[in-house]
């Protein structure tokens, strides 16, 4: 059944899904890889649409696949699909430009984090609503982290207590994200990095193990298992 979005919601969610996903091996673009018989993007959008504050969803698709992605998502939720760019940052900028007037909170969410629970969209949006301009979901780092130099020789041990692994959705006051993209220089791998460059404080909130990024074959196997447990 097609989900209904909330016409009184204050949140737009941008889903960059235009990457090739070479780390998963050859085949379809990563967002269209199958997980439990459905593309990652379908899983991701279904969970975005289940978050009660969501007013608008904009997906950036591979330029050659816009019509196919539109067709794919039509039964899932009302979604605007735009062509993505050569870099993730360009795909996000294209999606941001397609957000209609209204929502003042913008979340940016990677399609590769296909099992992210609806509650995480709500908790990130709630933090922005309560006054933070930029909010990222994070997990503590469990491994010991070493800095290495030439020939894989260890240069030092980083203090793990001060490190966080960053997930999506990343949440922003709309005007702050728009200004950061307008001023953007070299492409970065996340949007919080762009607003940091503008001197905007970024708040961390608790992330979710289920928001794992499905990047390598092992992640796909783990996600398949999680799906069978009802995720
Ligand atoms: O390559 P990476 O794993 O960092 O990609 C993160 C997300 O950005 C993926 O959902 C991918 O589809 C998206 N992306 C995009 N446009 C690009 C490159 C990546 O929308 N040109």
PDB file of C-alpha atoms and ligand atoms in Angstrom, residues 16-19 23 30-31 60 85-88 91 110-112 213 215, ligand 1:
ATOM      1  CA  UNK A  16      20.907  10.631  -2.462  1.00  0.00           C
ATOM      2  CA  UNK A  17      20.759   7.329  -4.348  1.00  0.00           C
ATOM      3  CA  UNK A  18      22.781   8.079  -7.462  1.00  0.00           C
ATOM      4  CA  UNK A  19      26.051   6.352  -6.533  1.00  0.00           C
ATOM      5  CA  UNK A  23      32.414  -1.591  -3.134  1.00  0.00           C
ATOM      6  CA  UNK A  30      24.021   0.298  -4.970  1.00  0.00           C
ATOM      7  CA  UNK A  31      20.644   1.808  -4.105  1.00  0.00           C
ATOM      8  CA  UNK A  60      18.328  11.756  -6.362  1.00  0.00           C
ATOM      9  CA  UNK A  85      25.172  14.494  -9.872  1.00  0.00           C
ATOM     10  CA  UNK A  86      28.681  13.135 -10.312  1.00  0.00           C
ATOM     11  CA  UNK A  87      29.408  13.413  -6.567  1.00  0.00           C
ATOM     12  CA  UNK A  88      27.175  12.727  -3.585  1.00  0.00           C
ATOM     13  CA  UNK A  91      23.138  14.800  -5.747  1.00  0.00           C
ATOM     14  CA  UNK A 110      21.768   7.669   2.365  1.00  0.00           C
ATOM     15  CA  UNK A 111      19.740   4.998   0.565  1.00  0.00           C
ATOM     16  CA  UNK A 112      22.482   2.578   1.580  1.00  0.00           C
ATOM     17  CA  UNK A 213      25.542   1.461   5.881  1.00  0.00           C
ATOM     18  CA  UNK A 215      28.461  -1.022   1.683  1.00  0.00           C
TER      19      UNK A 215
HETATM   20  O1  LIG B   1      29.526   6.150  -2.111  1.00  0.00           O
HETATM   21  P1  LIG B   1      28.885   6.353  -0.768  1.00  0.00           P
HETATM   22  O2  LIG B   1      28.648   5.063  -0.069  1.00  0.00           O
HETATM   23  O3  LIG B   1      29.527   7.380   0.084  1.00  0.00           O
HETATM   24  O4  LIG B   1      27.435   6.913  -1.127  1.00  0.00           O
HETATM   25  C1  LIG B   1      26.567   7.353  -0.110  1.00  0.00           C
HETATM   26  C2  LIG B   1      25.223   7.672  -0.730  1.00  0.00           C
HETATM   27  O5  LIG B   1      25.349   8.738  -1.673  1.00  0.00           O
HETATM   28  C3  LIG B   1      24.611   6.472  -1.484  1.00  0.00           C
HETATM   29  O6  LIG B   1      23.238   6.383  -1.129  1.00  0.00           O
HETATM   30  C4  LIG B   1      24.819   6.859  -2.924  1.00  0.00           C
HETATM   31  O7  LIG B   1      23.828   6.334  -3.792  1.00  0.00           O
HETATM   32  C5  LIG B   1      24.746   8.377  -2.885  1.00  0.00           C
HETATM   33  N1  LIG B   1      25.451   9.017  -4.016  1.00  0.00           N
HETATM   34  C6  LIG B   1      24.750   9.889  -4.873  1.00  0.00           C
HETATM   35  N2  LIG B   1      25.375  10.494  -5.938  1.00  0.00           N
HETATM   36  C7  LIG B   1      26.662  10.220  -6.209  1.00  0.00           C
HETATM   37  C8  LIG B   1      27.410   9.352  -5.339  1.00  0.00           C
HETATM   38  C9  LIG B   1      26.784   8.778  -4.244  1.00  0.00           C
HETATM   39  O8  LIG B   1      23.565  10.121  -4.674  1.00  0.00           O
HETATM   40  N3  LIG B   1      27.208  10.778  -7.279  1.00  0.00           N
END
